[in-house]
């Protein structure tokens, strides 16, 4: 691959990425709070649940299935090392690196799953708090002007 071709591919990838990425701003269609559109904080409990379940499933799959070759790899590395072959120590390094990376990946999946569960629960609590604290003494919802009167 020529250098110019590499530069063109990088530029095309950056352009595609910038078109899809939008941080800390509302969509370009003008929707959002105060414009009749939907607010900018939207939590879809079912989507968070599905993602958390997927992360948990991935972790469990890794726990069960990603460790089949580990015992044989370790045994082979010891035999090769005992036979005086340098490949034994290289295989031991590979074995250790695999275990380390596998543990990191399983921890990341567990962290994602736990965080999504926490986010779902916290959002539900926040929603209840907002709904219960935004009612006036008569049980009706406060309007913005009534909230401002309350804060004075």
Coordinates of N, CA, C and O in Angstrom, one line a residue:
X1 N 0.9 -1.2 0.0 CA 0.0 0.0 0.0 C 0.9 1.2 0.0 O 1.8 1.4 0.8
X2 N 0.6 2.1 -0.9 CA 1.4 3.3 -1.0 C 1.0 4.3 0.1 O -0.1 4.3 0.6
X3 N 2.0 5.2 0.4 CA 1.7 6.2 1.4 C 0.5 7.1 1.1 O -0.3 7.4 2.0
X4 N 0.4 7.5 -0.1 CA -0.8 8.4 -0.5 C -2.1 7.6 -0.3 O -3.1 8.2 0.2
X5 N -2.1 6.4 -0.7 CA -3.3 5.6 -0.5 C -3.7 5.5 1.0 O -4.8 5.6 1.4
X6 N -2.7 5.3 1.8 CA -2.9 5.2 3.3 C -3.5 6.5 3.8 O -4.4 6.5 4.6
X7 N -2.9 7.6 3.4 CA -3.4 8.9 3.8 C -4.9 9.1 3.3 O -5.7 9.7 4.1
X8 N -5.2 8.7 2.2 CA -6.6 8.8 1.7 C -7.5 8.0 2.5 O -8.7 8.4 2.8
X9 N -7.1 6.8 2.8 CA -8.0 5.9 3.7 C -8.2 6.5 5.0 O -9.3 6.4 5.6
X10 N -7.1 7.0 5.6 CA -7.2 7.7 6.9 C -8.2 8.9 6.9 O -9.0 9.0 7.8
X11 N -8.1 9.7 5.9 CA -9.0 10.9 5.7 C -10.4 10.4 5.5 O -11.3 11.0 6.2
X12 N -10.7 9.4 4.8 CA -12.0 8.9 4.5 C -12.6 8.3 5.8 O -13.8 8.6 6.2
X13 N -11.8 7.6 6.6 CA -12.3 7.1 7.9 C -12.6 8.2 8.9 O -13.6 8.1 9.6
X14 N -11.7 9.2 8.9 CA -12.0 10.3 9.8 C -13.2 11.1 9.4 O -14.0 11.5 10.3
X15 N -13.5 11.2 8.2 CA -14.7 11.9 7.7 C -16.0 11.1 8.1 O -16.9 11.6 8.6
X16 N -15.9 9.8 7.9 CA -17.1 8.9 8.3 C -17.3 9.0 9.8 O -18.4 9.1 10.2
X17 N -16.2 9.0 10.5 CA -16.3 9.0 12.0 C -16.9 10.3 12.5 O -17.7 10.4 13.4
X18 N -16.4 11.4 11.9 CA -16.9 12.7 12.3 C -18.4 12.9 12.0 O -19.1 13.6 12.6
X19 N -18.9 12.3 10.9 CA -20.3 12.4 10.5 C -21.2 11.7 11.5 O -22.3 12.0 11.7
X20 N -20.7 10.6 12.1 CA -21.5 9.8 13.0 C -21.4 10.2 14.4 O -22.2 9.8 15.2
X21 N -20.3 11.0 14.8 CA -20.1 11.3 16.2 C -20.7 12.7 16.5 O -20.4 13.6 15.7
X22 N -21.4 12.8 17.6 CA -22.0 14.0 18.0 C -22.0 14.0 19.5 O -22.7 13.3 20.2
X23 N -21.1 14.8 20.1 CA -21.0 14.9 21.6 C -21.5 16.2 22.1 O -21.3 17.2 21.6
X24 N -22.2 16.1 23.3 CA -22.6 17.3 24.0 C -23.4 18.3 23.1 O -23.2 19.5 23.2
X25 N -24.3 17.8 22.3 CA -25.1 18.7 21.5 C -26.4 17.9 21.1 O -26.4 16.7 21.1
X26 N -27.4 18.7 20.8 CA -28.6 18.1 20.3 C -28.5 17.7 18.9 O -27.7 18.2 18.2
X27 N -29.4 16.8 18.4 CA -29.4 16.5 17.0 C -29.6 17.7 16.1 O -30.2 18.7 16.5
X28 N -29.2 17.7 14.9 CA -29.3 18.8 14.0 C -30.7 19.0 13.5 O -31.0 20.0 12.9
X29 N -31.7 18.2 13.9 CA -33.1 18.4 13.4 C -33.8 19.4 14.3 O -35.0 19.7 14.1
X30 N -33.2 20.0 15.3 CA -33.8 21.0 16.1 C -34.6 20.5 17.2 O -35.3 21.2 17.9
X31 N -34.6 19.2 17.4 CA -35.4 18.6 18.5 C -34.7 18.8 19.9 O -33.6 19.2 19.9
X32 N -35.5 18.7 20.9 CA -34.9 18.8 22.2 C -35.8 19.5 23.2 O -36.9 20.0 22.8
X33 N -35.4 19.7 24.4 CA -36.2 20.3 25.4 C -36.5 21.7 25.1 O -35.6 22.5 24.6
X34 N -37.7 22.2 25.2 CA -38.1 23.5 25.0 C -38.4 23.8 23.5 O -38.9 24.9 23.2
X35 N -38.2 22.9 22.6 CA -38.6 23.1 21.2 C -39.7 22.2 20.8 O -39.9 22.0 19.6
X36 N -40.3 21.6 21.8 CA -41.4 20.7 21.4 C -41.0 19.3 21.2 O -41.7 18.4 21.0
X37 N -39.7 19.1 21.1 CA -39.1 17.7 20.9 C -38.9 17.0 22.2 O -39.3 17.5 23.3
X38 N -38.3 15.9 22.1 CA -38.0 15.1 23.3 C -36.8 15.6 24.0 O -35.9 16.2 23.4
X39 N -36.8 15.5 25.4 CA -35.6 15.9 26.1 C -34.4 15.2 25.7 O -34.4 14.2 25.1
X40 N -33.2 15.8 26.2 CA -32.0 15.2 25.8 C -31.5 14.1 26.6 O -30.6 13.4 26.3
X41 N -32.2 13.8 27.8 CA -31.9 12.7 28.6 C -33.0 11.6 28.4 O -34.1 11.8 28.9
X42 N -32.6 10.6 27.7 CA -33.6 9.5 27.5 C -33.0 8.2 27.9 O -31.9 7.9 27.5
X43 N -33.7 7.5 28.8 CA -33.2 6.2 29.2 C -34.3 5.2 28.9 O -35.4 5.3 29.3
X44 N -33.9 4.3 28.1 CA -34.8 3.2 27.7 C -34.5 2.0 28.5 O -33.5 1.3 28.2
X45 N -35.3 1.7 29.5 CA -35.0 0.7 30.4 C -34.8 -0.7 29.7 O -33.9 -1.4 30.1
X46 N -35.6 -1.0 28.7 CA -35.5 -2.3 28.1 C -34.2 -2.4 27.3 O -33.6 -3.4 27.3
X47 N -33.7 -1.3 26.7 CA -32.4 -1.3 26.0 C -31.3 -1.5 27.0 O -30.3 -2.3 26.7
X48 N -31.3 -0.8 28.1 CA -30.2 -1.0 29.1 C -30.2 -2.4 29.6 O -29.2 -3.0 29.8
X49 N -31.4 -3.0 29.8 CA -31.5 -4.3 30.3 C -30.9 -5.3 29.3 O -30.2 -6.2 29.7
X50 N -31.2 -5.1 28.0 CA -30.7 -6.0 27.0 C -29.2 -5.9 26.9 O -28.5 -7.0 26.8
X51 N -28.7 -4.7 26.9 CA -27.2 -4.5 26.9 C -26.6 -5.2 28.1 O -25.5 -5.8 28.0
X52 N -27.1 -5.0 29.3 CA -26.6 -5.6 30.5 C -26.6 -7.1 30.4 O -25.7 -7.8 30.8
X53 N -27.7 -7.6 29.9 CA -27.8 -9.1 29.7 C -26.8 -9.6 28.7 O -26.2 -10.7 28.9
X54 N -26.5 -8.9 27.7 CA -25.5 -9.3 26.7 C -24.1 -9.3 27.3 O -23.4 -10.2 27.1
X55 N -23.8 -8.2 28.1 CA -22.5 -8.2 28.7 C -22.3 -9.3 29.7 O -21.3 -9.9 29.8
X56 N -23.4 -9.6 30.5 CA -23.3 -10.7 31.4 C -23.2 -12.0 30.7 O -22.4 -12.9 31.1
X57 N -23.9 -12.2 29.6 CA -23.8 -13.4 28.8 C -22.4 -13.6 28.2 O -21.9 -14.7 28.2
X58 N -21.9 -12.5 27.7 CA -20.5 -12.6 27.2 C -19.5 -13.0 28.3 O -18.6 -13.8 28.1
X59 N -19.6 -12.4 29.5 CA -18.8 -12.8 30.6 C -18.9 -14.2 30.9 O -17.9 -14.9 31.1
X60 N -20.1 -14.7 31.0 CA -20.3 -16.1 31.4 C -19.8 -17.0 30.3 O -19.2 -18.1 30.5
X61 N -20.0 -16.6 29.0 CA -19.4 -17.4 27.9 C -17.9 -17.5 27.9 O -17.3 -18.5 27.7
X62 N -17.3 -16.3 28.2 CA -15.8 -16.3 28.4 C -15.4 -17.2 29.5 O -14.4 -17.9 29.4
X63 N -16.1 -17.1 30.6 CA -15.7 -17.9 31.8 C -15.7 -19.4 31.5 O -14.8 -20.1 31.9
X64 N -16.7 -19.8 30.7 CA -16.9 -21.2 30.5 C -16.0 -21.7 29.3 O -15.4 -22.8 29.4
X65 N -16.0 -20.9 28.2 CA -15.4 -21.4 27.0 C -14.1 -20.9 26.6 O -13.4 -21.5 25.7
X66 N -13.6 -19.9 27.2 CA -12.3 -19.3 26.8 C -11.1 -19.9 27.5 O -10.0 -19.5 27.3
X67 N -11.3 -20.9 28.3 CA -10.3 -21.5 29.1 C -9.9 -22.9 28.7 O -9.2 -23.6 29.4
X68 N -10.5 -23.4 27.6 CA -10.3 -24.8 27.3 C -8.8 -25.2 27.1 O -8.4 -26.3 27.5
X69 N -8.1 -24.4 26.4 CA -6.7 -24.7 26.0 C -5.7 -24.4 27.1 O -4.5 -24.8 27.0
X70 N -6.1 -23.6 28.1 CA -5.1 -23.2 29.1 C -4.4 -24.3 29.8 O -3.1 -24.3 29.9
X71 N -5.0 -25.3 30.3 CA -4.2 -26.4 31.0 C -3.3 -27.1 30.1 O -2.1 -27.3 30.5
X72 N -3.7 -27.4 28.9 CA -2.8 -28.1 27.9 C -1.6 -27.2 27.5 O -0.5 -27.6 27.3
X73 N -1.9 -25.9 27.3 CA -0.9 -24.9 27.0 C 0.2 -24.9 28.1 O 1.4 -24.9 27.8
X74 N -0.3 -24.8 29.3 CA 0.6 -24.7 30.4 C 1.5 -26.0 30.5 O 2.7 -25.9 30.7
X75 N 0.8 -27.1 30.4 CA 1.6 -28.4 30.5 C 2.6 -28.5 29.3 O 3.7 -28.9 29.6
X76 N 2.2 -28.1 28.1 CA 3.1 -28.1 27.0 C 4.3 -27.2 27.2 O 5.5 -27.5 26.9
X77 N 4.0 -26.0 27.8 CA 5.1 -25.0 28.0 C 6.1 -25.6 29.0 O 7.3 -25.4 28.9
X78 N 5.6 -26.3 30.1 CA 6.5 -26.8 31.1 C 7.4 -27.9 30.5 O 8.6 -28.0 30.7
X79 N 6.8 -28.8 29.7 CA 7.5 -29.9 29.0 C 8.6 -29.4 28.1 O 9.7 -29.8 28.1
X80 N 8.2 -28.4 27.3 CA 9.2 -27.8 26.4 C 10.3 -27.1 27.1 O 11.5 -27.2 26.7
X81 N 10.0 -26.4 28.2 CA 11.0 -25.7 29.0 C 11.9 -26.8 29.6 O 13.2 -26.6 29.6
X82 N 11.4 -27.9 30.2 CA 12.2 -28.9 30.8 C 13.0 -29.6 29.8 O 14.1 -30.2 30.2
X83 N 12.6 -29.6 28.5 CA 13.4 -30.3 27.5 C 14.5 -29.3 27.0 O 15.3 -29.7 26.0
X84 N 14.6 -28.1 27.5 CA 15.6 -27.2 27.2 C 15.3 -26.3 26.0 O 16.2 -25.7 25.4
X85 N 14.1 -26.3 25.6 CA 13.7 -25.5 24.4 C 13.2 -24.1 24.8 O 12.4 -24.0 25.8
X86 N 13.7 -23.1 24.1 CA 13.3 -21.7 24.4 C 11.8 -21.5 24.2 O 11.2 -20.6 24.8
X87 N 11.2 -22.3 23.3 CA 9.8 -22.2 23.0 C 9.0 -22.4 24.3 O 7.9 -21.9 24.4
X88 N 9.5 -23.2 25.3 CA 8.7 -23.4 26.5 C 8.5 -22.1 27.3 O 7.4 -21.9 27.7
X89 N 9.5 -21.3 27.4 CA 9.4 -20.0 28.1 C 8.5 -19.1 27.3 O 7.7 -18.3 27.9
X90 N 8.6 -19.1 26.0 CA 7.8 -18.2 25.2 C 6.3 -18.7 25.3 O 5.4 -17.8 25.4
X91 N 6.0 -20.0 25.3 CA 4.7 -20.5 25.5 C 4.1 -20.1 26.9 O 2.9 -19.8 27.0
X92 N 5.0 -20.1 27.9 CA 4.6 -19.7 29.2 C 4.2 -18.3 29.2 O 3.2 -17.9 29.8
X93 N 5.0 -17.4 28.5 CA 4.6 -16.0 28.4 C 3.3 -15.8 27.7 O 2.5 -15.0 28.1
X94 N 3.1 -16.6 26.7 CA 1.8 -16.5 26.0 C 0.6 -16.9 26.9 O -0.4 -16.3 26.9
X95 N 0.9 -18.0 27.6 CA -0.1 -18.5 28.6 C -0.5 -17.4 29.6 O -1.7 -17.2 29.9
X96 N 0.5 -16.8 30.1 CA 0.3 -15.8 31.2 C -0.4 -14.5 30.6 O -1.3 -13.9 31.2
X97 N 0.0 -14.1 29.4 CA -0.6 -13.0 28.7 C -2.1 -13.3 28.4 O -3.0 -12.4 28.6
X98 N -2.4 -14.5 27.9 CA -3.8 -14.9 27.7 C -4.6 -14.8 29.0 O -5.7 -14.3 28.9
X99 N -4.1 -15.4 30.0 CA -4.8 -15.3 31.3 C -5.1 -13.9 31.8 O -6.2 -13.6 32.2
X100 N -4.1 -13.0 31.6 CA -4.2 -11.6 32.0 C -5.3 -10.9 31.2 O -6.2 -10.2 31.7
X101 N -5.2 -11.1 29.9 CA -6.2 -10.4 29.0 C -7.6 -11.0 29.2 O -8.5 -10.2 29.1
X102 N -7.7 -12.3 29.4 CA -9.0 -12.9 29.6 C -9.6 -12.4 30.9 O -10.8 -12.0 30.9
X103 N -8.8 -12.2 32.0 CA -9.3 -11.7 33.2 C -9.8 -10.3 33.1 O -10.8 -9.9 33.6
X104 N -9.0 -9.5 32.3 CA -9.3 -8.1 32.1 C -10.7 -8.0 31.3 O -11.5 -7.2 31.6
X105 N -10.8 -8.8 30.3 CA -12.0 -8.8 29.5 C -13.3 -9.2 30.3 O -14.3 -8.6 30.2
X106 N -13.1 -10.2 31.1 CA -14.2 -10.7 32.0 C -14.6 -9.6 33.0 O -15.8 -9.4 33.2
X107 N -13.6 -8.9 33.6 CA -13.9 -7.9 34.5 C -14.6 -6.7 33.8 O -15.5 -6.1 34.4
X108 N -14.2 -6.4 32.6 CA -14.8 -5.3 31.8 C -16.3 -5.7 31.6 O -17.2 -4.8 31.7
X109 N -16.6 -6.9 31.2 CA -17.9 -7.3 30.9 C -18.8 -7.2 32.2 O -19.9 -6.8 32.2
X110 N -18.2 -7.7 33.3 CA -18.9 -7.6 34.6 C -19.2 -6.2 35.0 O -20.3 -5.8 35.5
X111 N -18.2 -5.3 34.8 CA -18.3 -3.9 35.1 C -19.4 -3.2 34.3 O -20.3 -2.5 34.8
X112 N -19.5 -3.5 33.0 CA -20.5 -3.0 32.1 C -21.9 -3.5 32.6 O -22.8 -2.7 32.7
X113 N -22.0 -4.8 32.8 CA -23.3 -5.3 33.3 C -23.7 -4.7 34.6 O -24.9 -4.3 34.7
X114 N -22.8 -4.6 35.5 CA -23.2 -4.1 36.8 C -23.5 -2.6 36.7 O -24.5 -2.1 37.4
X115 N -22.8 -1.8 35.9 CA -23.1 -0.4 35.8 C -24.4 -0.2 35.1 O -25.1 0.8 35.5
X116 N -24.8 -1.0 34.1 CA -26.1 -0.8 33.5 C -27.2 -1.1 34.5 O -28.2 -0.4 34.5
X117 N -27.0 -2.2 35.3 CA -28.0 -2.5 36.3 C -28.2 -1.3 37.3 O -29.3 -0.9 37.6
X118 N -27.0 -0.8 37.7 CA -27.1 0.4 38.6 C -27.7 1.6 38.0 O -28.5 2.2 38.6
X119 N -27.4 1.8 36.7 CA -28.0 3.0 36.0 C -29.5 2.8 35.9 O -30.2 3.8 36.1
X120 N -30.0 1.6 35.6 CA -31.4 1.4 35.5 C -32.1 1.7 36.8 O -33.1 2.4 36.9
X121 N -31.5 1.2 37.9 CA -32.1 1.4 39.2 C -32.1 2.8 39.7 O -33.0 3.4 40.2
X122 N -30.9 3.5 39.4 CA -30.8 4.9 39.8 C -31.7 5.8 39.0 O -32.3 6.7 39.5
X123 N -31.9 5.5 37.7 CA -32.8 6.3 36.9 C -34.3 6.1 37.4 O -35.0 7.1 37.5
X124 N -34.6 4.9 37.8 CA -36.0 4.7 38.3 C -36.2 5.5 39.6 O -37.2 6.1 39.8
X125 N -35.2 5.5 40.5 CA -35.3 6.3 41.7 C -35.4 7.8 41.4 O -36.2 8.5 42.1
X126 N -34.6 8.2 40.5 CA -34.6 9.7 40.1 C -35.9 10.0 39.6 O -36.5 11.1 39.9
X127 N -36.5 9.2 38.8 CA -37.8 9.5 38.1 C -38.9 9.6 39.2 O -39.7 10.5 39.2
X128 N -38.9 8.7 40.2 CA -39.8 8.8 41.3 C -39.6 10.0 42.1 O -40.6 10.7 42.4
X129 N -38.4 10.4 42.4 CA -38.1 11.6 43.1 C -38.6 12.8 42.4 O -39.2 13.7 43.0
X130 N -38.3 12.9 41.1 CA -38.7 14.1 40.4 C -40.3 14.2 40.4 O -40.8 15.2 40.6
X131 N -40.9 13.1 40.1 CA -42.4 13.1 40.1 C -43.0 13.4 41.4 O -44.0 14.1 41.5
X132 N -42.4 13.0 42.5 CA -43.0 13.2 43.8 C -42.7 14.6 44.3 O -43.5 15.2 45.0
X133 N -41.5 15.1 44.0 CA -41.1 16.4 44.5 C -41.7 17.6 43.7 O -41.6 18.7 44.1
X134 N -42.2 17.3 42.6 CA -42.7 18.4 41.7 C -44.2 18.6 41.9 O -44.9 19.2 41.0
X135 N -44.8 18.1 42.9 CA -46.2 18.3 43.2 C -46.4 19.4 44.3 O -45.6 19.5 45.2
X136 N -47.4 20.2 44.1 CA -47.7 21.2 45.1 C -48.5 20.6 46.3 O -48.8 19.4 46.3
X137 N -48.9 21.5 47.2 CA -49.6 21.0 48.4 C -50.9 20.3 48.1 O -51.4 19.4 48.8
X138 N -51.5 20.7 47.0 CA -52.8 20.1 46.6 C -52.6 18.8 45.8 O -53.6 18.2 45.4
X139 N -51.4 18.4 45.5 CA -51.1 17.2 44.8 C -51.0 17.4 43.3 O -50.8 16.5 42.6
X140 N -51.2 18.6 42.8 CA -51.1 18.9 41.4 C -49.7 19.2 41.0 O -48.8 19.5 41.8
X141 N -49.4 19.1 39.7 CA -48.1 19.3 39.2 C -47.8 20.8 39.3 O -48.7 21.6 38.9
X142 N -46.6 21.2 39.7 CA -46.3 22.6 39.7 C -45.9 23.1 38.3 O -45.2 22.4 37.6
X143 N -46.3 24.3 38.0 CA -45.8 24.9 36.7 C -44.5 25.6 37.0 O -44.1 25.8 38.2
X144 N -43.9 26.1 36.0 CA -42.6 26.8 36.1 C -42.7 28.0 37.0 O -41.9 28.2 37.9
X145 N -43.8 28.8 36.8 CA -44.0 30.0 37.6 C -44.2 29.6 39.1 O -43.7 30.3 40.0
X146 N -44.9 28.5 39.4 CA -45.1 28.1 40.7 C -43.8 27.6 41.4 O -43.6 27.8 42.5
X147 N -43.0 27.0 40.6 CA -41.7 26.5 41.1 C -40.9 27.7 41.5 O -40.2 27.7 42.5
X148 N -40.9 28.7 40.6 CA -40.1 29.9 40.9 C -40.6 30.6 42.1 O -39.8 31.1 43.0
X149 N -41.9 30.6 42.3 CA -42.5 31.2 43.6 C -42.0 30.4 44.8 O -41.7 31.0 45.8
X150 N -42.0 29.1 44.6 CA -41.6 28.3 45.7 C -40.1 28.5 46.1 O -39.8 28.5 47.3
X151 N -39.3 28.8 45.1 CA -37.9 29.0 45.4 C -37.6 30.3 46.0 O -36.5 30.5 46.6
X152 N -38.5 31.3 45.9 CA -38.2 32.7 46.4 C -38.3 32.7 47.9 O -38.8 32.1 48.7

